[in-house]
């Protein structure tokens, strides 16, 4: 069920993305041990559960970004970070431009999540559009 939910968010977001990607270079992020990354993910998820206002959402976003700085292959963190940006845009941004920016950021984060899949990443590298490469997920 979780995989279908994440895949649905990713495909829908990918359909709206124009193809502009910002992909971290391999080796450009310092790694930590998997035990530490899981603790950070658990802490970020706890912050997400407690996010009941704009400040809480921003704190949760910062926590998921910290998890991804340590573990850029963590698809769960990518998907949850994207969801927090959607929540930010839907519930806490008041201008159309701020909402648009939050949604665009969420779409970019969904693409980052999909790029953790080697086949998808290879198709993108070979010039496929996001929605074309997503068909193989």
PDB file of C-alpha atoms in Angstrom, residues 6 10 23 68 71-76 78 109-121 137:
ATOM      1  CA  UNK A   6       4.436   6.816  -3.008  1.00  0.00           C
ATOM      2  CA  UNK A  10       5.557  10.404  -7.795  1.00  0.00           C
ATOM      3  CA  UNK A  23      20.436  15.788  -9.142  1.00  0.00           C
ATOM      4  CA  UNK A  68      18.536  13.281   3.034  1.00  0.00           C
ATOM      5  CA  UNK A  71      21.178   9.382   3.194  1.00  0.00           C
ATOM      6  CA  UNK A  72      20.258  10.699  -0.293  1.00  0.00           C
ATOM      7  CA  UNK A  73      18.904   7.284  -1.339  1.00  0.00           C
ATOM      8  CA  UNK A  74      16.173   7.291   1.324  1.00  0.00           C
ATOM      9  CA  UNK A  75      12.993   7.161  -0.765  1.00  0.00           C
ATOM     10  CA  UNK A  76      10.764   7.392   2.316  1.00  0.00           C
ATOM     11  CA  UNK A  78      12.082  12.054  -0.249  1.00  0.00           C
ATOM     12  CA  UNK A 109      11.380  16.171  -4.635  1.00  0.00           C
ATOM     13  CA  UNK A 110       9.191  13.433  -6.132  1.00  0.00           C
ATOM     14  CA  UNK A 111      11.543  13.254  -9.089  1.00  0.00           C
ATOM     15  CA  UNK A 112      14.453  12.925  -6.672  1.00  0.00           C
ATOM     16  CA  UNK A 113      12.628  10.011  -5.053  1.00  0.00           C
ATOM     17  CA  UNK A 114      12.182   8.344  -8.436  1.00  0.00           C
ATOM     18  CA  UNK A 115      15.867   8.880  -9.223  1.00  0.00           C
ATOM     19  CA  UNK A 116      16.722   6.438  -6.442  1.00  0.00           C
ATOM     20  CA  UNK A 117      15.504   3.746  -8.859  1.00  0.00           C
ATOM     21  CA  UNK A 118      18.468   2.848 -11.127  1.00  0.00           C
ATOM     22  CA  UNK A 119      16.302   2.062 -14.171  1.00  0.00           C
ATOM     23  CA  UNK A 120      14.437   5.364 -13.903  1.00  0.00           C
ATOM     24  CA  UNK A 121      17.695   7.273 -13.423  1.00  0.00           C
ATOM     25  CA  UNK A 137       8.487   2.150 -11.983  1.00  0.00           C
TER      26      UNK A 137
END
